[in-house]
Tab-separated table of C-alpha atoms in Angstrom:
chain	number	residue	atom	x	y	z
A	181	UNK	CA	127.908	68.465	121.128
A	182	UNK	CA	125.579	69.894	118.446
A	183	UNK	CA	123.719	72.421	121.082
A	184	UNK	CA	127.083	73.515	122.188
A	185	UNK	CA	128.014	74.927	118.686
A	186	UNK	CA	124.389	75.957	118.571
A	187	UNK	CA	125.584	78.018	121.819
A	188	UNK	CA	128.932	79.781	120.175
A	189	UNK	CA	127.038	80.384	116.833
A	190	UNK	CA	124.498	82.067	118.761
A	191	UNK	CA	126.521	84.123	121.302
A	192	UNK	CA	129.078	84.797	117.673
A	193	UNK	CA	125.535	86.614	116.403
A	194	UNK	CA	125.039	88.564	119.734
A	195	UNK	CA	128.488	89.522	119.413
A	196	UNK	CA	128.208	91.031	115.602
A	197	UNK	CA	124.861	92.436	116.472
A	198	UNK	CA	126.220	94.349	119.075
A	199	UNK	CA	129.482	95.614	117.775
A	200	UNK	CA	127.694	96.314	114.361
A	201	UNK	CA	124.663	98.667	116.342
A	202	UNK	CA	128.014	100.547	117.857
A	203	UNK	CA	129.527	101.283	114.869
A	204	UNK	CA	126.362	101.574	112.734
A	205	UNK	CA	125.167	104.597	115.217
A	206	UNK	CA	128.423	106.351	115.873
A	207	UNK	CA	130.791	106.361	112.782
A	208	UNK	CA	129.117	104.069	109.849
A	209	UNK	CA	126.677	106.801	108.543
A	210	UNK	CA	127.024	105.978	104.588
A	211	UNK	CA	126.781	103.615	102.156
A	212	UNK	CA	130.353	103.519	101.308
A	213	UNK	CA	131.437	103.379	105.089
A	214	UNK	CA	129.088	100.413	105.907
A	215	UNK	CA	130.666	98.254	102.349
A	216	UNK	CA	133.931	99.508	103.552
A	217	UNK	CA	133.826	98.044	107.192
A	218	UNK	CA	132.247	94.867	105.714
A	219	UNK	CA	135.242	94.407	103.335
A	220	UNK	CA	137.620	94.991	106.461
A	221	UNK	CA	135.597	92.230	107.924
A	222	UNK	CA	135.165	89.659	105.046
A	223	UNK	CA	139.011	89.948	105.133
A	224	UNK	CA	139.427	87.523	107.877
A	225	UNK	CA	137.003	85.001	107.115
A	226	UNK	CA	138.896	84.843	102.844
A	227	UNK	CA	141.644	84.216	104.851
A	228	UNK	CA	140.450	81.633	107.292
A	229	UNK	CA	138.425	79.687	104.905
A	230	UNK	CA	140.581	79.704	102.150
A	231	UNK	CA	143.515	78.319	104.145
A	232	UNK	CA	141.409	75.773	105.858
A	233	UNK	CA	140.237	75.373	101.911
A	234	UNK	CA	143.697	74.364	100.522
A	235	UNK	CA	144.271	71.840	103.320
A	236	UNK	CA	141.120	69.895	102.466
A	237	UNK	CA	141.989	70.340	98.968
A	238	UNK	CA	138.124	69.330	97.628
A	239	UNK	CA	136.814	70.951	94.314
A	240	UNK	CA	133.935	71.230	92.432
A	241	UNK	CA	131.732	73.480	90.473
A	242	UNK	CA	128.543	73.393	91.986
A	243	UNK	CA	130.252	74.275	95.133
A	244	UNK	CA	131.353	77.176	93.788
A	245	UNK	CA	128.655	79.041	92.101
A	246	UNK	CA	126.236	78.049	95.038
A	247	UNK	CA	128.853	80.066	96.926
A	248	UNK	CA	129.119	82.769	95.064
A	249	UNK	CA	125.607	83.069	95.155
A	250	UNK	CA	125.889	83.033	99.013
A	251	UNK	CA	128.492	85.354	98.571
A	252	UNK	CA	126.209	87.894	97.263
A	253	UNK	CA	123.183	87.818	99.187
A	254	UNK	CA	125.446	87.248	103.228
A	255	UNK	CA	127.431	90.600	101.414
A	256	UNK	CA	123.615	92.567	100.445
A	257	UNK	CA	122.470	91.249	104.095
A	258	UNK	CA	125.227	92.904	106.591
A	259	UNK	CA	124.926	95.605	104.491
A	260	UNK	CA	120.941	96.149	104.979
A	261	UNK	CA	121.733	94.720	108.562
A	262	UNK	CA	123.975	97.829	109.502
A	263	UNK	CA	121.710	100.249	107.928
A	264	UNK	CA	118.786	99.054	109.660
A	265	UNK	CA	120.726	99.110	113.139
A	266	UNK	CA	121.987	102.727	112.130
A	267	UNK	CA	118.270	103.870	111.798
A	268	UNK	CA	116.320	102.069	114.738
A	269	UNK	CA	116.409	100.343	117.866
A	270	UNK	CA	118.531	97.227	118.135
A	271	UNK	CA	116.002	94.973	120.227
A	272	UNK	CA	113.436	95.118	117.303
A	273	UNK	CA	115.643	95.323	114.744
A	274	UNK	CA	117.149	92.236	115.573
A	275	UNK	CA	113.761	90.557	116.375
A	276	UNK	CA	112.917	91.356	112.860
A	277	UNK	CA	115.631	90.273	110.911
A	278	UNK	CA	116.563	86.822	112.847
A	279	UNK	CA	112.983	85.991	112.599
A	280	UNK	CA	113.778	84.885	108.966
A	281	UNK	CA	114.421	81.737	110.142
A	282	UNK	CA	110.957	80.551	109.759
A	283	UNK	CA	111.450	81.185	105.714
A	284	UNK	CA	114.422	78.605	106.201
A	285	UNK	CA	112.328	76.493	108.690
A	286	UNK	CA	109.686	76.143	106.026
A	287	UNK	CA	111.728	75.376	103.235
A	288	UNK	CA	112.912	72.282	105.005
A	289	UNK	CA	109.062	70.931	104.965
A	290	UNK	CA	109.082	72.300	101.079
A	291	UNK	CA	111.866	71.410	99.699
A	292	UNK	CA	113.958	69.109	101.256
A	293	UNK	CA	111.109	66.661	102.695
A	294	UNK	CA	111.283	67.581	106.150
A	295	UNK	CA	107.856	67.480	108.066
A	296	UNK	CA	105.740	70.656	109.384
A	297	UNK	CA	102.457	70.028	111.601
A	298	UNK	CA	99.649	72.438	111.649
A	299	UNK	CA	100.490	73.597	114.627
A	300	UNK	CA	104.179	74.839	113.545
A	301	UNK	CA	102.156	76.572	110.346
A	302	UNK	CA	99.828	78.553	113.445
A	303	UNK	CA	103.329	79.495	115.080
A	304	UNK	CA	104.096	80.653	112.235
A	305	UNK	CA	101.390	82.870	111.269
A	306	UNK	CA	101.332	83.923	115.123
A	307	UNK	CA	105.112	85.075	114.589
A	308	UNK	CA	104.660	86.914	111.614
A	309	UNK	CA	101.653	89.132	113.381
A	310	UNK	CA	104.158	89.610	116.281
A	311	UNK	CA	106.360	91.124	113.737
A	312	UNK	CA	103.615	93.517	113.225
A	313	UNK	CA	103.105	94.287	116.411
A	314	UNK	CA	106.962	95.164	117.625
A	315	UNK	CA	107.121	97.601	114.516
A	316	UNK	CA	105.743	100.233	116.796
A	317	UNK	CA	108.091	103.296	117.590
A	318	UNK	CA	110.133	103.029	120.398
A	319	UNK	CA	110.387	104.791	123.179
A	320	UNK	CA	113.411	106.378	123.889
A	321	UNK	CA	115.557	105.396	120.469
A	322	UNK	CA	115.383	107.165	117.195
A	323	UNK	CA	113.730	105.572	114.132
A	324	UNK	CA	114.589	107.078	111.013
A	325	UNK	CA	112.948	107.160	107.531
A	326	UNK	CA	112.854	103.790	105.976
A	327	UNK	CA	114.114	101.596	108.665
A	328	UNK	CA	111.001	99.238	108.754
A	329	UNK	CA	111.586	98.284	105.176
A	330	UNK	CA	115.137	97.814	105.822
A	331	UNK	CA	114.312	95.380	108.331
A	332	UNK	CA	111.676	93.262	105.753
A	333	UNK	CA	114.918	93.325	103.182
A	334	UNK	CA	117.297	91.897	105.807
A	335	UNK	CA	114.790	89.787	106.664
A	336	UNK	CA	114.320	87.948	103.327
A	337	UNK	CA	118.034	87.981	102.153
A	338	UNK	CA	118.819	86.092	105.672
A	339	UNK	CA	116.151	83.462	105.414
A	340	UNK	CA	118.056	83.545	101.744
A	341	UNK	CA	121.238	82.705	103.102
A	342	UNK	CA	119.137	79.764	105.308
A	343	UNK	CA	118.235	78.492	102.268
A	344	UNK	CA	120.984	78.194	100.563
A	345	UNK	CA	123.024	76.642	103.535
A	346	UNK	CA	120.616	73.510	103.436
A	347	UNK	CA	121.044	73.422	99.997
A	348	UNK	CA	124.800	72.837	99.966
A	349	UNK	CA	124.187	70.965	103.004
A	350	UNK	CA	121.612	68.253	101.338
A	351	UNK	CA	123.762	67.703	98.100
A	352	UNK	CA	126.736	65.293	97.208
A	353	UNK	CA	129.010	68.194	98.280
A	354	UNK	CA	128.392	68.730	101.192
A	355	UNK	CA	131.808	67.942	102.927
A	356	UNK	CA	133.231	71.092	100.365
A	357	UNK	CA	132.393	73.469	103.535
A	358	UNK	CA	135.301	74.788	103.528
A	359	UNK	CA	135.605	75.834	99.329
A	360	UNK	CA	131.940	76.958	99.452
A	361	UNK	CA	132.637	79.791	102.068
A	362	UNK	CA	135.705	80.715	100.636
A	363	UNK	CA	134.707	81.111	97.345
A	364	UNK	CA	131.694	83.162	99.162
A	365	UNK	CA	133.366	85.138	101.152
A	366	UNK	CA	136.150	86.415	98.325
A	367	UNK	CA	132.731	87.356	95.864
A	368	UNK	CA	131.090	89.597	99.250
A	369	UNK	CA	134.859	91.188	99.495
A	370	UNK	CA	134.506	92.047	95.845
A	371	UNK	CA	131.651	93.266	96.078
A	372	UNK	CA	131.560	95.177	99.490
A	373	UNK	CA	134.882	96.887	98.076
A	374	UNK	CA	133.500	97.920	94.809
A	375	UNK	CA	130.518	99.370	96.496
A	376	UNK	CA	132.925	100.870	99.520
A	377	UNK	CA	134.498	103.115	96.312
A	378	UNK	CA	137.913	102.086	97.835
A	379	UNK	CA	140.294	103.875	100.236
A	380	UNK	CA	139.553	107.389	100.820
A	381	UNK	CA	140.929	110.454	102.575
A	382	UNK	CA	138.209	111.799	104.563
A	383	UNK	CA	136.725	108.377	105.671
A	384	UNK	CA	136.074	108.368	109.258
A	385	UNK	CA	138.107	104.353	109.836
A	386	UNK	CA	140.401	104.531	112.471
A	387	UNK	CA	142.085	101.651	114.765
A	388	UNK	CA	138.545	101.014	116.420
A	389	UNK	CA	136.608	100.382	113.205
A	390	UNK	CA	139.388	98.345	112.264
A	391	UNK	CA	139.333	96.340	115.698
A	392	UNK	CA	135.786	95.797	115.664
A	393	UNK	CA	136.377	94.791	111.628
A	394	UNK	CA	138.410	92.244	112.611
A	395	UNK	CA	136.225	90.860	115.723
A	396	UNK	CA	132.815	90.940	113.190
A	397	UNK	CA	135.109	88.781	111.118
A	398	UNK	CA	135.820	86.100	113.537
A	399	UNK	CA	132.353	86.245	114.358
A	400	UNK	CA	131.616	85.388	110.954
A	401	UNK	CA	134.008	83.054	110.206
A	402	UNK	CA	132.136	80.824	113.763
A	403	UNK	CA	128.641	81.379	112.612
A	404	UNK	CA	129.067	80.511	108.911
A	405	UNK	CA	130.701	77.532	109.534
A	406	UNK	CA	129.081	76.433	112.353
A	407	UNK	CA	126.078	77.037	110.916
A	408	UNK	CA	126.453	75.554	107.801
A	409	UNK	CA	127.177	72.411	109.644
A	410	UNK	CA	124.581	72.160	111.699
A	411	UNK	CA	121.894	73.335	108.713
A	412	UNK	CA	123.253	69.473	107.704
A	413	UNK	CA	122.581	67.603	111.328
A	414	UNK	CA	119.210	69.256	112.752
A	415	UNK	CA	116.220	69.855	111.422
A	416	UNK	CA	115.415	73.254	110.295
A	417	UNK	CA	112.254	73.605	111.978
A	418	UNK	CA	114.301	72.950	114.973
A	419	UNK	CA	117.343	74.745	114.414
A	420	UNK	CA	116.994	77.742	112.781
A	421	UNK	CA	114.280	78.588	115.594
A	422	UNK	CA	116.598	78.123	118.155
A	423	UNK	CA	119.700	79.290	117.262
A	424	UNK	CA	118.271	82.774	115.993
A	425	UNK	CA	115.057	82.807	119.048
A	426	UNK	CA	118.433	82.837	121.603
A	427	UNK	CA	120.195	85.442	119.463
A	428	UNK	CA	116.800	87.181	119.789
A	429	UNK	CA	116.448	87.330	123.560
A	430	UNK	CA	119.944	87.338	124.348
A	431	UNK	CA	120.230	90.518	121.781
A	432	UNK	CA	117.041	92.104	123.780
A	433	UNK	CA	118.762	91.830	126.922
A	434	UNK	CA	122.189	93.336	125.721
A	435	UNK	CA	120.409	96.702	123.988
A	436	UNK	CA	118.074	97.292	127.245
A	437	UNK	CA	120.945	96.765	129.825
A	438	UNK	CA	124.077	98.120	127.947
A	439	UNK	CA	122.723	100.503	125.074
A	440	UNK	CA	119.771	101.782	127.644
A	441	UNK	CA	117.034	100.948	124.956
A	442	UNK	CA	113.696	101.100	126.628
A	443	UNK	CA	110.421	98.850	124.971
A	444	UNK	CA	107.368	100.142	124.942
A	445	UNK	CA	104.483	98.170	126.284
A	446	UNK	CA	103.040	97.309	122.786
A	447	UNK	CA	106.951	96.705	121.611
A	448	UNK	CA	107.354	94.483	124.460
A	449	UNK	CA	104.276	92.457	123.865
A	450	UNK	CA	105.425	91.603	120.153
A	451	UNK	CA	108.831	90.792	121.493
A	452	UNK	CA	107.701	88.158	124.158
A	453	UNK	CA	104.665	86.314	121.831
A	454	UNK	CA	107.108	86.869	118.888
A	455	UNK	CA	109.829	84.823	121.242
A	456	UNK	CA	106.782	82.227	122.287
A	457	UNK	CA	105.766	82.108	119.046
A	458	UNK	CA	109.548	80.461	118.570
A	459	UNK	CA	109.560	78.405	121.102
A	460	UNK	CA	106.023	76.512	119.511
A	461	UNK	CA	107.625	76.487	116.563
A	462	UNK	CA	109.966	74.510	117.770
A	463	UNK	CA	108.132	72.341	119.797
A	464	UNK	CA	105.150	71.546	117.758
């Protein structure tokens, strides 16, 4: 049962990856139309999670802050996510960023007494110089000025938000799932419409960005709880690797086949030892 949420969390991420490189290409070309469309999207998951919330009916403090903190970095992440997809190529972009999961992988052997061979630690360091490698320019899709650290920011605030899930996860309150991503998700609306400068005239947000608002949200709503839950079952070596490695390779396929990306052969080298490099990670 556990790898079959694995599954929908995963195929939830293809699914906002995908829809967010649309949008961040075609219409979401500034800072207050990338907050904007987040707020439109956090929308549905305050109202999911704070129903589901209300029925559970637990409270507590710690719950809350630790949410709001998640709050803030999941809102600072899509953000840095859709800018980084609005200036490069999705394959590598999302290579980059989901590879964070070896910052939550290795705080489960740090901080939460979960063990980590040598071998996992080579992985590791073999992933990190496959990063290196796939940072090449692409062949047939524009990069833009400043994408590659837009990538490295996403990429920390997402092994962030790893973090932070096994810390909820490995405390006293960790059945408050459903308070913790409310309370996070009201915070990143806050936020995402204070940033968005509210409801203007000339913004380019029809009934598409809307529809795709409301579909990210879903999305969001699967993976956060999902994952959250699982961050509690499996092991993060083990499932942080795999959850984000398939989002990796099912992303790849999705940009090459349906947004025509092409790899070059140096790109393409990074992406497969970056993907084997996840796969030893895991199996180590």
């Amino acid at each position: 049962m556990e790898y079959l949420l694995v599954a929908i969390s995963m195929l939830s991420m293809v699914l906002q990856n995908s829809l967010f490189n649309t949008e961040g290409k075609r219409t979401l070309k500034t800072r207050e139309d990338r907050f904007f469309f987040n707020a439109a999207m956090y929308t549905v998951c305050i109202l999911l999670f704070a129903a589901l919330a209300i029925i559970v009916g637990k409270f507590s403090w710690f719950t809350l802050v630790i949410g709001l903190v998640f709050g803030l970095v999941t809102s600072l992440s899509n953000y840095s996510k859709l800018t980084a997809l609005s200036k490069g190529p999705m394959h590598i972009t999302v290579f980059i960023t989901s590879s964070s999961m070896i910052i939550s992988a290795l705080s489960g052997a740090l901080f939460f007494n979960e063990s980590f061979s040598v071998g996992k630690a080579i992985a590791t360091v073999m992933l990190l110089g496959f990063i290196y490698i796939s940072l090449g320019r692409s062949g047939n899709t524009e990069i833009k000025k400043g994408w590659g650290i837009i990538c490295i920011v996403t990429f920390l605030l997402q092994g962030i938000i790893g973090i932070l899930q096994k810390v909820h996860q490995t405390s006293q309150y960790k059945d408050e799932i459903f308070l913790f991503l409310a309370s996070a998700f009201v915070f990143s609306f806050a936020f995402s419409a204070i940033l968005s400068g509210g409801i203007k005239k000339e913004r380019i947000f029809g009934k598409r960005q809307y529809i795709f608002a409301v579909v990210c949200g879903l999305c969001t709503f699967l993976m956060n709880f999902l994952n959250l839950k699982l961050s509690g079952i499996l092991p993060s070596q083990i499932f942080f690797p795999l959850v984000n490695g398939g989002a990796i390779v099912i992303s790849s396929i999705v940009s090459v086949f349906f947004f025509k990306e092409k790899l070059t052969k140096t790109q393409l080298v990074g992406l497969v030892g970056g993907f084997c490099s996840l796969i030893l990670i895991c199996l180590l």
